[in-house]
CSV table of C-alpha atoms and ligand atoms in Angstrom, one decimal:
chain,number,residue,atom,x,y,z
A,1,MET,CA,0.0,0.0,0.0
A,2,PRO,CA,1.4,3.5,-0.8
A,3,THR,CA,2.5,5.7,2.1
A,4,HIS,CA,-0.3,7.2,4.1
A,5,LEU,CA,-0.8,9.0,7.4
A,6,VAL,CA,-2.8,7.4,10.2
A,7,ILE,CA,-4.3,9.8,12.8
A,8,GLU,CA,-6.1,8.9,16.0
A,9,GLY,CA,-8.0,12.1,16.6
A,10,GLY,CA,-9.3,13.9,19.6
A,11,VAL,CA,-6.0,14.9,21.4
A,12,PRO,CA,-5.7,18.6,22.2
A,13,LEU,CA,-2.3,19.6,20.9
A,14,GLY,CA,0.1,21.5,23.2
A,15,GLY,CA,3.7,22.7,23.3
A,16,GLU,CA,6.2,24.5,21.0
A,17,VAL,CA,7.2,23.8,17.5
A,18,ALA,CA,9.7,25.5,15.2
A,19,VAL,CA,8.8,26.4,11.7
A,20,SER,CA,10.9,25.6,8.6
A,21,ALA,CA,12.0,28.1,5.9
A,22,ALA,CA,9.4,29.0,3.4
A,23,LYS,CA,8.9,26.7,0.4
A,24,ASN,CA,7.7,29.6,-1.8
A,25,ALA,CA,10.8,31.6,-0.9
A,26,ALA,CA,13.3,28.7,-1.3
A,27,LEU,CA,12.2,27.9,-4.8
A,28,PRO,CA,12.9,31.3,-6.3
A,29,ALA,CA,16.0,31.7,-4.2
A,30,LEU,CA,17.4,28.5,-5.8
A,31,ALA,CA,16.4,29.6,-9.2
A,32,ALA,CA,18.2,32.9,-8.7
A,33,ALA,CA,21.5,31.1,-8.5
A,34,LEU,CA,21.2,30.8,-12.3
A,35,LEU,CA,21.8,34.5,-12.6
A,36,THR,CA,25.5,34.3,-11.6
A,37,ALA,CA,28.6,32.2,-12.2
A,38,GLU,CA,29.5,32.6,-8.5
A,39,PRO,CA,28.2,30.4,-5.7
A,40,VAL,CA,24.9,31.3,-3.9
A,41,THR,CA,24.7,29.8,-0.4
A,42,LEU,CA,21.3,29.4,1.3
A,43,ASP,CA,21.4,28.8,5.0
A,44,ASN,CA,18.2,27.0,5.6
A,45,VAL,CA,16.7,25.3,2.6
A,46,PRO,CA,13.7,23.2,3.7
A,47,LEU,CA,13.7,19.4,2.9
A,48,LEU,CA,10.7,19.2,0.7
A,49,ALA,CA,9.8,17.3,-2.5
A,50,ASP,CA,9.4,20.6,-4.4
A,51,VAL,CA,12.9,21.5,-3.4
A,52,THR,CA,14.2,18.2,-4.6
A,53,THR,CA,12.4,18.9,-7.9
A,54,ILE,CA,14.0,22.3,-8.5
A,55,ARG,CA,17.4,20.9,-7.4
A,56,ALA,CA,17.1,18.2,-10.1
A,57,LEU,CA,16.1,20.8,-12.6
A,58,LEU,CA,19.0,23.1,-11.7
A,59,ALA,CA,21.4,20.2,-12.0
A,60,ARG,CA,20.1,19.5,-15.5
A,61,LEU,CA,20.8,23.1,-16.4
A,62,GLY,CA,24.4,22.9,-15.3
A,63,ALA,CA,24.3,23.7,-11.5
A,64,GLU,CA,26.6,22.1,-9.0
A,65,LEU,CA,24.8,21.7,-5.8
A,66,ALA,CA,26.4,20.9,-2.5
A,67,ASP,CA,25.0,20.4,1.0
A,68,GLU,CA,27.6,21.9,3.4
A,69,SER,CA,28.4,20.5,6.8
A,70,ASP,CA,26.9,23.7,8.4
A,71,GLY,CA,23.5,22.7,7.0
A,72,SER,CA,23.6,25.3,4.1
A,73,THR,CA,23.1,24.6,0.5
A,74,ARG,CA,25.6,25.9,-2.1
A,75,VAL,CA,24.6,26.3,-5.7
A,76,ARG,CA,27.0,27.3,-8.4
A,77,VAL,CA,26.2,27.6,-12.1
A,78,ALA,CA,29.6,28.3,-13.6
A,79,SER,CA,27.9,28.2,-17.0
A,80,VAL,CA,24.5,27.2,-18.3
A,81,ALA,CA,25.0,23.7,-19.7
A,82,SER,CA,21.6,23.4,-21.2
A,83,PRO,CA,18.8,26.0,-21.3
A,84,GLU,CA,16.0,23.5,-21.3
A,85,ALA,CA,13.6,22.7,-18.4
A,86,PRO,CA,12.0,19.4,-19.5
A,87,TYR,CA,8.4,18.5,-19.3
A,88,GLU,CA,8.8,15.7,-16.7
A,89,LEU,CA,10.1,18.2,-14.2
A,90,VAL,CA,7.8,21.1,-15.0
A,91,SER,CA,4.7,18.9,-15.0
A,92,THR,CA,5.4,17.8,-11.4
A,93,MET,CA,5.9,21.3,-10.2
A,94,ARG,CA,4.6,24.5,-11.9
A,95,ALA,CA,7.0,26.7,-10.0
A,96,SER,CA,9.7,25.2,-12.4
A,97,VAL,CA,8.7,28.1,-14.6
A,98,LEU,CA,10.8,30.2,-12.2
A,99,VAL,CA,13.9,29.3,-14.2
A,100,LEU,CA,12.6,31.0,-17.4
A,101,GLY,CA,13.5,34.6,-16.5
A,102,PRO,CA,16.9,33.8,-15.0
A,103,LEU,CA,17.9,31.5,-18.0
A,104,VAL,CA,17.0,34.0,-20.7
A,105,ALA,CA,18.7,36.8,-18.8
A,106,ARG,CA,21.9,34.8,-18.2
A,107,ALA,CA,22.2,32.6,-21.3
A,108,GLY,CA,20.1,34.5,-23.8
A,109,VAL,CA,17.9,31.5,-24.4
A,110,ALA,CA,15.5,29.4,-22.4
A,111,ARG,CA,13.3,26.5,-23.4
A,112,VAL,CA,10.8,25.6,-20.7
A,113,ALA,CA,8.0,23.1,-21.0
A,114,LEU,CA,4.6,24.8,-20.6
A,115,PRO,CA,3.2,23.7,-17.2
A,116,GLY,CA,-0.3,23.0,-18.5
A,117,GLY,CA,-3.3,22.4,-16.3
A,118,CYS,CA,-3.1,21.4,-12.7
A,119,ALA,CA,-5.5,20.2,-10.1
A,120,ILE,CA,-6.4,23.7,-8.8
A,121,GLY,CA,-7.1,25.4,-12.1
A,122,PRO,CA,-5.4,26.2,-15.4
A,123,ARG,CA,-2.8,28.6,-13.9
A,124,PRO,CA,-1.5,30.0,-17.1
A,125,VAL,CA,1.8,31.7,-17.4
A,126,ASP,CA,0.7,34.3,-20.0
A,127,GLN,CA,1.8,37.2,-17.7
A,128,HIS,CA,5.3,35.8,-17.4
A,129,LEU,CA,5.5,35.6,-21.1
A,130,LYS,CA,4.0,39.0,-21.8
A,131,GLY,CA,6.4,40.6,-19.3
A,132,LEU,CA,9.4,38.9,-20.9
A,133,GLN,CA,8.3,40.1,-24.3
A,134,LYS,CA,8.2,43.7,-23.0
A,135,LEU,CA,11.8,43.2,-21.8
A,136,GLY,CA,12.6,42.4,-25.5
A,137,ALA,CA,12.6,38.6,-25.5
A,138,ASP,CA,11.4,36.8,-28.6
A,139,ILE,CA,8.8,34.2,-27.4
A,140,THR,CA,7.7,31.2,-29.4
A,141,ILE,CA,5.7,28.2,-28.4
A,142,THR,CA,6.4,24.9,-30.2
A,143,ASN,CA,5.7,21.3,-29.2
A,144,GLY,CA,4.6,22.3,-25.7
A,145,TYR,CA,7.7,24.3,-25.0
A,146,VAL,CA,8.0,28.0,-24.7
A,147,GLU,CA,11.3,29.3,-26.1
A,148,ALA,CA,12.5,32.7,-25.1
A,149,ARG,CA,15.5,34.4,-26.8
A,150,ALA,CA,17.2,37.7,-26.3
A,151,SER,CA,20.8,38.9,-26.8
A,152,ARG,CA,20.3,41.2,-23.9
A,153,LEU,CA,17.0,42.1,-22.2
A,154,LYS,CA,16.1,45.8,-22.1
A,155,GLY,CA,14.4,47.5,-19.2
A,156,ALA,CA,10.7,48.3,-19.7
A,157,ARG,CA,7.6,49.4,-17.9
A,158,ILE,CA,5.4,46.3,-17.2
A,159,THR,CA,1.9,46.3,-15.7
A,160,THR,CA,0.6,42.8,-15.2
A,161,ASP,CA,-3.1,42.2,-15.8
A,162,LEU,CA,-3.4,40.5,-12.5
A,163,VAL,CA,-1.3,40.0,-9.4
A,164,THR,CA,1.0,37.0,-9.9
A,165,VAL,CA,3.6,35.9,-7.4
A,166,THR,CA,6.0,33.8,-9.5
A,167,GLY,CA,5.3,36.1,-12.4
A,168,THR,CA,6.6,39.1,-10.4
A,169,GLU,CA,9.6,37.0,-9.3
A,170,ASN,CA,10.4,35.8,-12.8
A,171,LEU,CA,10.3,39.3,-14.2
A,172,MET,CA,12.3,40.8,-11.2
A,173,MET,CA,15.1,38.2,-11.8
A,174,ALA,CA,15.1,38.8,-15.6
A,175,ALA,CA,15.1,42.6,-15.1
A,176,ALA,CA,18.0,42.4,-12.7
A,177,LEU,CA,20.4,41.7,-15.6
A,178,ALA,CA,18.6,43.8,-18.2
A,179,GLU,CA,20.0,46.9,-19.7
A,180,GLY,CA,18.3,50.0,-18.2
A,181,THR,CA,15.4,50.4,-15.8
A,182,THR,CA,12.4,48.2,-15.4
A,183,VAL,CA,9.2,49.2,-13.5
A,184,LEU,CA,6.9,46.4,-12.4
A,185,GLU,CA,3.4,47.8,-11.7
A,186,ASN,CA,0.7,45.7,-10.0
A,187,ALA,CA,3.5,43.6,-8.5
A,188,ALA,CA,2.8,40.9,-6.0
A,189,ARG,CA,3.5,42.1,-2.4
A,190,GLU,CA,3.9,38.6,-0.9
A,191,PRO,CA,6.7,38.4,1.7
A,192,GLU,CA,8.4,35.8,-0.5
A,193,VAL,CA,8.8,38.5,-3.3
A,194,GLY,CA,10.6,40.7,-0.7
A,195,ASP,CA,12.8,37.8,0.4
A,196,LEU,CA,13.9,37.2,-3.2
A,197,ALA,CA,14.6,40.9,-3.7
A,198,ARG,CA,16.9,40.8,-0.6
A,199,LEU,CA,18.8,37.9,-2.0
A,200,LEU,CA,19.1,39.6,-5.4
A,201,ILE,CA,20.3,42.9,-3.7
A,202,ALA,CA,22.9,40.9,-1.8
A,203,MET,CA,24.0,39.6,-5.3
A,204,GLY,CA,24.5,43.1,-6.5
A,205,ALA,CA,21.0,43.8,-8.0
A,206,ARG,CA,19.5,47.3,-7.8
A,207,ILE,CA,15.9,46.9,-6.7
A,208,GLU,CA,13.6,49.3,-4.9
A,209,GLY,CA,10.0,48.8,-3.8
A,210,ALA,CA,9.8,45.0,-3.4
A,211,GLY,CA,6.9,44.4,-1.0
A,212,THR,CA,4.9,47.2,-2.6
A,213,GLU,CA,2.9,47.1,-5.8
A,214,ARG,CA,5.6,49.1,-7.7
A,215,ILE,CA,9.0,47.6,-8.0
A,216,GLU,CA,11.8,49.4,-9.8
A,217,ILE,CA,14.8,47.5,-11.0
A,218,GLU,CA,17.9,49.1,-12.5
A,219,GLY,CA,19.7,46.4,-14.5
A,220,VAL,CA,23.3,45.6,-13.9
A,221,PRO,CA,25.6,43.7,-16.4
A,222,GLU,CA,26.6,41.0,-13.8
A,223,LEU,CA,25.6,39.6,-10.5
A,224,SER,CA,27.8,38.0,-7.9
A,225,GLY,CA,27.5,35.2,-5.4
A,226,ALA,CA,25.8,35.8,-2.0
A,227,ARG,CA,24.8,34.1,1.2
A,228,HIS,CA,21.1,34.3,2.3
A,229,ARG,CA,18.8,33.1,5.0
A,230,ILE,CA,15.3,32.3,3.8
A,231,ILE,CA,12.2,33.7,5.6
A,232,PRO,CA,10.1,31.4,7.8
A,233,ASP,CA,7.2,29.6,6.2
A,234,ARG,CA,4.0,31.5,7.0
A,235,ILE,CA,1.8,28.8,5.6
A,236,GLU,CA,3.4,26.0,7.7
A,237,ALA,CA,3.1,28.3,10.7
A,238,GLY,CA,-0.6,29.0,10.0
A,239,THR,CA,-1.3,25.3,9.5
A,240,LEU,CA,0.3,24.4,12.9
A,241,LEU,CA,-1.6,27.2,14.6
A,242,VAL,CA,-4.9,25.9,13.1
A,243,ALA,CA,-3.8,22.4,14.5
A,244,GLY,CA,-3.8,24.0,17.9
A,245,ALA,CA,-7.1,25.8,17.4
A,246,ILE,CA,-9.0,22.8,15.9
A,247,THR,CA,-8.1,20.5,18.7
A,248,GLY,CA,-8.9,23.0,21.4
A,249,GLY,CA,-5.2,22.9,22.3
A,250,ASP,CA,-2.4,25.4,23.2
A,251,VAL,CA,0.3,25.5,20.5
A,252,THR,CA,3.2,28.0,20.2
A,253,VAL,CA,5.0,28.3,16.9
A,254,VAL,CA,8.5,29.7,17.1
A,255,GLY,CA,10.9,31.3,14.6
A,256,VAL,CA,8.1,33.0,12.6
A,257,SER,CA,7.6,36.4,11.2
A,258,PRO,CA,4.2,37.4,12.8
A,259,ARG,CA,3.8,40.4,10.5
A,260,ASP,CA,3.6,38.0,7.5
A,261,LEU,CA,0.7,36.1,9.3
A,262,THR,CA,-1.5,39.1,10.1
A,263,ALA,CA,-4.6,38.0,8.1
A,264,THR,CA,-4.4,34.4,9.3
A,265,LEU,CA,-4.0,35.5,13.0
A,266,ALA,CA,-6.9,37.9,12.7
A,267,LYS,CA,-9.1,35.2,11.3
A,268,LEU,CA,-8.1,32.7,14.0
A,269,GLU,CA,-9.0,35.4,16.6
A,270,GLU,CA,-12.4,35.9,14.9
A,271,CYS,CA,-12.9,32.1,15.3
A,272,GLY,CA,-12.5,32.5,19.0
A,273,ALA,CA,-8.8,31.4,19.4
A,274,GLY,CA,-6.6,33.3,21.8
A,275,ILE,CA,-3.6,34.6,19.9
A,276,THR,CA,-0.5,36.0,21.7
A,277,VAL,CA,2.5,37.3,19.7
A,278,GLU,CA,5.8,37.8,21.4
A,279,GLY,CA,8.9,38.5,19.2
A,280,ASP,CA,9.1,35.6,16.8
A,281,ARG,CA,6.7,33.4,18.7
A,282,VAL,CA,3.0,33.1,18.2
A,283,ARG,CA,0.8,31.2,20.7
A,284,CYS,CA,-2.7,29.9,19.7
A,285,GLN,CA,-5.1,28.8,22.4
A,286,GLY,CA,-8.0,26.9,20.9
A,287,PRO,CA,-11.6,27.8,21.6
A,288,ALA,CA,-13.9,25.2,23.2
A,289,ARG,CA,-15.8,25.5,19.9
A,290,PRO,CA,-14.9,27.7,17.0
A,291,GLN,CA,-17.0,30.7,16.1
A,292,PRO,CA,-18.1,31.0,12.4
A,293,ALA,CA,-16.3,33.6,10.2
A,294,ASP,CA,-16.4,34.6,6.6
A,295,VAL,CA,-13.2,34.3,4.6
A,296,ILE,CA,-12.2,35.8,1.2
A,297,THR,CA,-8.9,34.9,-0.2
A,298,SER,CA,-6.9,37.6,-1.9
A,299,PRO,CA,-3.3,38.5,-2.7
A,300,PHE,CA,-1.1,39.5,0.3
A,301,PRO,CA,-1.8,41.2,2.7
A,302,GLY,CA,-5.2,39.5,2.3
A,303,PHE,CA,-6.1,36.1,3.5
A,304,PRO,CA,-3.8,33.6,1.7
A,305,THR,CA,-5.4,31.1,-0.7
A,306,ASP,CA,-2.7,28.7,0.6
A,307,MET,CA,-4.5,28.7,4.0
A,308,GLN,CA,-8.1,28.4,2.7
A,309,ALA,CA,-8.4,24.6,2.9
A,310,GLN,CA,-7.0,24.6,6.5
A,311,ILE,CA,-9.3,27.4,7.8
A,312,MET,CA,-12.2,25.5,6.2
A,313,ALA,CA,-11.4,22.4,8.3
A,314,LEU,CA,-11.6,24.7,11.4
A,315,LEU,CA,-14.8,26.5,10.3
A,316,GLY,CA,-16.4,23.1,9.6
A,317,LEU,CA,-16.6,22.6,13.3
A,318,ALA,CA,-17.9,26.2,14.1
A,319,ASP,CA,-21.0,27.0,16.0
A,320,GLY,CA,-22.8,28.5,13.0
A,321,VAL,CA,-22.5,29.2,9.3
A,322,SER,CA,-19.4,30.5,7.5
A,323,LYS,CA,-18.9,31.6,3.9
A,324,ILE,CA,-15.6,31.1,2.2
A,325,THR,CA,-14.9,32.8,-1.1
A,326,GLU,CA,-11.9,31.7,-3.2
A,327,THR,CA,-10.8,34.5,-5.5
A,328,ILE,CA,-7.3,33.3,-6.6
A,329,PHE,CA,-7.8,29.9,-8.0
A,330,GLU,CA,-10.8,28.4,-9.6
A,331,ASN,CA,-11.5,24.8,-8.5
A,332,ARG,CA,-9.6,25.0,-5.2
A,333,PHE,CA,-12.3,23.2,-3.3
A,334,MET,CA,-11.3,19.6,-3.8
A,335,HIS,CA,-11.0,19.1,0.0
A,336,VAL,CA,-14.7,19.8,0.4
A,337,ALA,CA,-15.9,16.4,-0.7
A,338,GLU,CA,-13.4,14.6,1.5
A,339,LEU,CA,-14.3,16.8,4.5
A,340,CYS,CA,-17.9,15.9,3.9
A,341,ARG,CA,-17.0,12.3,4.1
A,342,MET,CA,-15.8,13.0,7.6
A,343,GLY,CA,-19.2,14.6,8.5
A,344,ALA,CA,-18.7,18.2,7.4
A,345,ARG,CA,-21.7,20.0,5.9
A,346,ILE,CA,-20.2,22.2,3.1
A,347,GLU,CA,-21.8,23.2,-0.2
A,348,THR,CA,-20.0,24.9,-2.9
A,349,ASP,CA,-21.3,27.2,-5.7
A,350,GLY,CA,-18.6,28.3,-8.0
A,351,SER,CA,-16.0,30.2,-6.0
A,352,THR,CA,-18.1,30.2,-2.8
A,353,ALA,CA,-18.4,27.5,-0.1
A,354,VAL,CA,-21.1,27.7,2.6
A,355,VAL,CA,-19.9,25.9,5.6
A,356,ARG,CA,-22.5,24.8,8.2
A,357,GLY,CA,-20.6,23.9,11.3
A,358,VAL,CA,-21.1,20.5,12.8
A,359,PRO,CA,-20.2,19.5,16.4
A,360,SER,CA,-17.6,16.9,15.4
A,361,TYR,CA,-15.9,15.0,12.5
A,362,GLN,CA,-15.7,11.3,12.3
A,363,GLY,CA,-12.5,9.6,11.2
A,364,ALA,CA,-12.5,8.2,7.7
A,365,GLN,CA,-10.2,7.1,4.8
A,366,VAL,CA,-9.6,10.2,2.7
A,367,MET,CA,-7.3,11.4,0.0
A,368,ALA,CA,-6.5,14.8,-1.5
A,369,THR,CA,-5.3,16.0,-4.8
A,370,ASP,CA,-3.2,18.9,-3.8
A,371,LEU,CA,-0.9,20.1,-1.1
A,372,ARG,CA,-3.0,22.4,1.1
A,373,ALA,CA,-6.1,20.2,0.7
A,374,SER,CA,-4.0,17.3,2.2
A,375,ALA,CA,-3.1,19.6,5.1
A,376,SER,CA,-6.8,20.3,5.7
A,377,LEU,CA,-7.6,16.6,5.9
A,378,VAL,CA,-4.8,16.1,8.4
A,379,LEU,CA,-6.2,18.9,10.5
A,380,ALA,CA,-9.7,17.5,10.3
A,381,GLY,CA,-8.3,14.1,11.3
A,382,LEU,CA,-6.6,15.6,14.4
A,383,ALA,CA,-10.0,16.8,15.6
A,384,ALA,CA,-12.1,13.8,14.5
A,385,ARG,CA,-13.5,11.0,16.6
A,386,GLY,CA,-11.7,7.8,15.7
A,387,THR,CA,-9.1,7.0,13.1
A,388,THR,CA,-8.4,8.9,9.9
A,389,GLU,CA,-6.2,7.6,7.1
A,390,VAL,CA,-4.9,10.3,4.7
A,391,ALA,CA,-3.7,8.8,1.4
A,392,ARG,CA,-1.5,10.4,-1.2
A,393,VAL,CA,0.9,11.8,1.3
A,394,TYR,CA,3.2,12.8,-1.5
A,395,HIS,CA,1.1,16.0,-2.0
A,396,LEU,CA,1.8,16.9,1.6
A,397,ASP,CA,5.5,16.2,1.3
A,398,ARG,CA,5.7,18.7,-1.6
A,399,GLY,CA,5.4,21.5,0.8
A,400,TYR,CA,5.7,20.4,4.5
A,401,GLU,CA,8.9,19.3,6.1
A,402,ARG,CA,8.0,16.3,8.2
A,403,LEU,CA,4.6,17.6,9.2
A,404,GLU,CA,3.8,14.5,11.1
A,405,THR,CA,7.0,14.7,13.2
A,406,LYS,CA,6.1,18.3,14.2
A,407,LEU,CA,2.6,17.3,15.1
A,408,GLN,CA,3.9,14.3,17.1
A,409,ARG,CA,6.0,16.7,19.1
A,410,LEU,CA,2.8,18.6,20.0
A,411,GLY,CA,1.2,15.3,21.2
A,412,ALA,CA,-0.7,14.3,18.1
A,413,ARG,CA,-1.2,10.5,17.6
A,414,ILE,CA,-0.1,10.5,13.9
A,415,THR,CA,2.1,7.9,12.2
A,416,ARG,CA,3.3,7.5,8.7
A,417,VAL,CA,2.7,4.0,7.3
A,418,ALA,CA,4.6,2.8,4.3
B,501,UD1,C1,2.2,31.2,-6.0
B,501,UD1,C2,2.6,30.3,-4.9
B,501,UD1,C3,1.3,29.5,-4.5
B,501,UD1,C4,0.2,30.4,-4.1
B,501,UD1,C5,-0.1,31.4,-5.2
B,501,UD1,C6,-1.1,32.5,-4.9
B,501,UD1,C7,4.9,29.8,-5.3
B,501,UD1,C8,5.9,28.8,-5.7
B,501,UD1,N1,3.6,29.4,-5.3
B,501,UD1,O1,1.8,30.5,-7.1
B,501,UD1,O2,1.7,28.6,-3.4
B,501,UD1,O3,-1.0,29.6,-4.0
B,501,UD1,O4,1.2,32.1,-5.5
B,501,UD1,O5,-0.7,33.1,-3.7
B,501,UD1,O6,5.2,30.9,-4.9
B,501,UD1,N2,-2.2,33.8,-13.5
B,501,UD1,C9,-2.5,34.0,-14.8
B,501,UD1,N3,-1.5,34.2,-15.7
B,501,UD1,C10,-0.1,34.2,-15.2
B,501,UD1,C11,0.1,33.9,-13.9
B,501,UD1,C12,-1.0,33.7,-13.0
B,501,UD1,O7,-3.7,34.0,-15.2
B,501,UD1,O8,0.7,34.4,-16.1
B,501,UD1,C13,-3.4,33.5,-12.6
B,501,UD1,C14,-3.4,32.1,-12.0
B,501,UD1,O9,-4.1,31.2,-12.8
B,501,UD1,C15,-4.1,32.4,-10.7
B,501,UD1,C16,-3.6,33.8,-10.3
B,501,UD1,O10,-3.2,34.4,-11.5
B,501,UD1,O11,-5.5,32.3,-10.8
B,501,UD1,C17,-2.5,33.9,-9.2
B,501,UD1,O12,-1.5,33.0,-9.6
B,501,UD1,P1,0.0,33.3,-9.2
B,501,UD1,O13,0.1,34.4,-8.2
B,501,UD1,O14,0.8,33.4,-10.4
B,501,UD1,O15,0.4,31.9,-8.5
B,501,UD1,P2,1.8,31.2,-8.5
B,501,UD1,O16,2.8,32.2,-8.6
B,501,UD1,O17,1.7,30.1,-9.5
């Protein structure tokens, strides 16, 4: 039987747990190493399946990767050996598209398989491509691959039609080596964009305004190596806090950046959890029963779509009716049917879910088809009466570093069964 997680629910979680570095900051940071011939050293790369995927991709492109004895990861791309990101890697992880901007900026050519559809919606990359065209790249699409060519990119004013996180990152990396000034309007303000900008600035890039909706980049001819510590994972932190809230427990996450969690913490308080912030520590004391709350996902600093499935697991147990509106991804409600199998009463209509709280969940065999949906089923299992088996754990492993070990440390009865 493939690997799954077995959870005996009903234990209030308690204690402290440290969060890992952010997956969504680690992936662009690793891709940024393509921009220079010198080594880029990252102090705290999380051990995740998605990180393994991008490492494999970078190795294909010519990177030497080394895990140092101090725990850091050193990436050196002395020269780009091949400019091609093959379909088998891009299809397992859409964020592989993050190599597109750096490759064309550094090597003058990039061939990246088009990611295609994925479980949570079509997620096209048209904004990445339109932006690169504005920077002077010639873009062609043949045989499922996008090919971008430019002898040297040229700075431009780019306004994306919508807010895209990896699109902003791709264009910021490409513009860092372009000739002249680039202005990115309608840029994503996610903390991971700011973290990438800090790394690029340490490499010698000239970037202002990252973290706002207008980023200005003055291109430089070359970038150098740098050392960088990746920001904490706000989604992992939020998931662990919900684990405290949903079990009526008392959980403290440490090593977090509370400012990056503002929308999630506000929503947990609205649900009746007691939240205490002290430096890089956030404590969540779960309510006897959650209060209902309405949630609308939106780009940062709004409520993150990557926390939508987890908060739904909590609201499913609330004393009343909640409404959840997903504005970022169509089709991101696949956890609903599985939560309903555990006793939840949730109905969806397009991008809206109406959640009628029930007093308890029952354990069940469940599976999920994406990363955060899997996390929501684990959370429901922690609160449920009886045993829950979550199948397809590989989705969870894409984005959480040993989630079950962290939950065990908080007292959860959860085991991985091969
Ligand atoms: C990133 C995160 C992901 C998170 C998402 C939204 C990484 C590696 N992943 O994904 O965890 O859920 O932000 O916060 O950082 N879109 C287009 N055209 C484009 C690009 C995007 O139409 O060229 C659409 C997408 O289909 C989606 C929306 O814009 O509906 C936002 O997507 P985007 O911000 O690009 O998500 P990712 O960067 O892929």
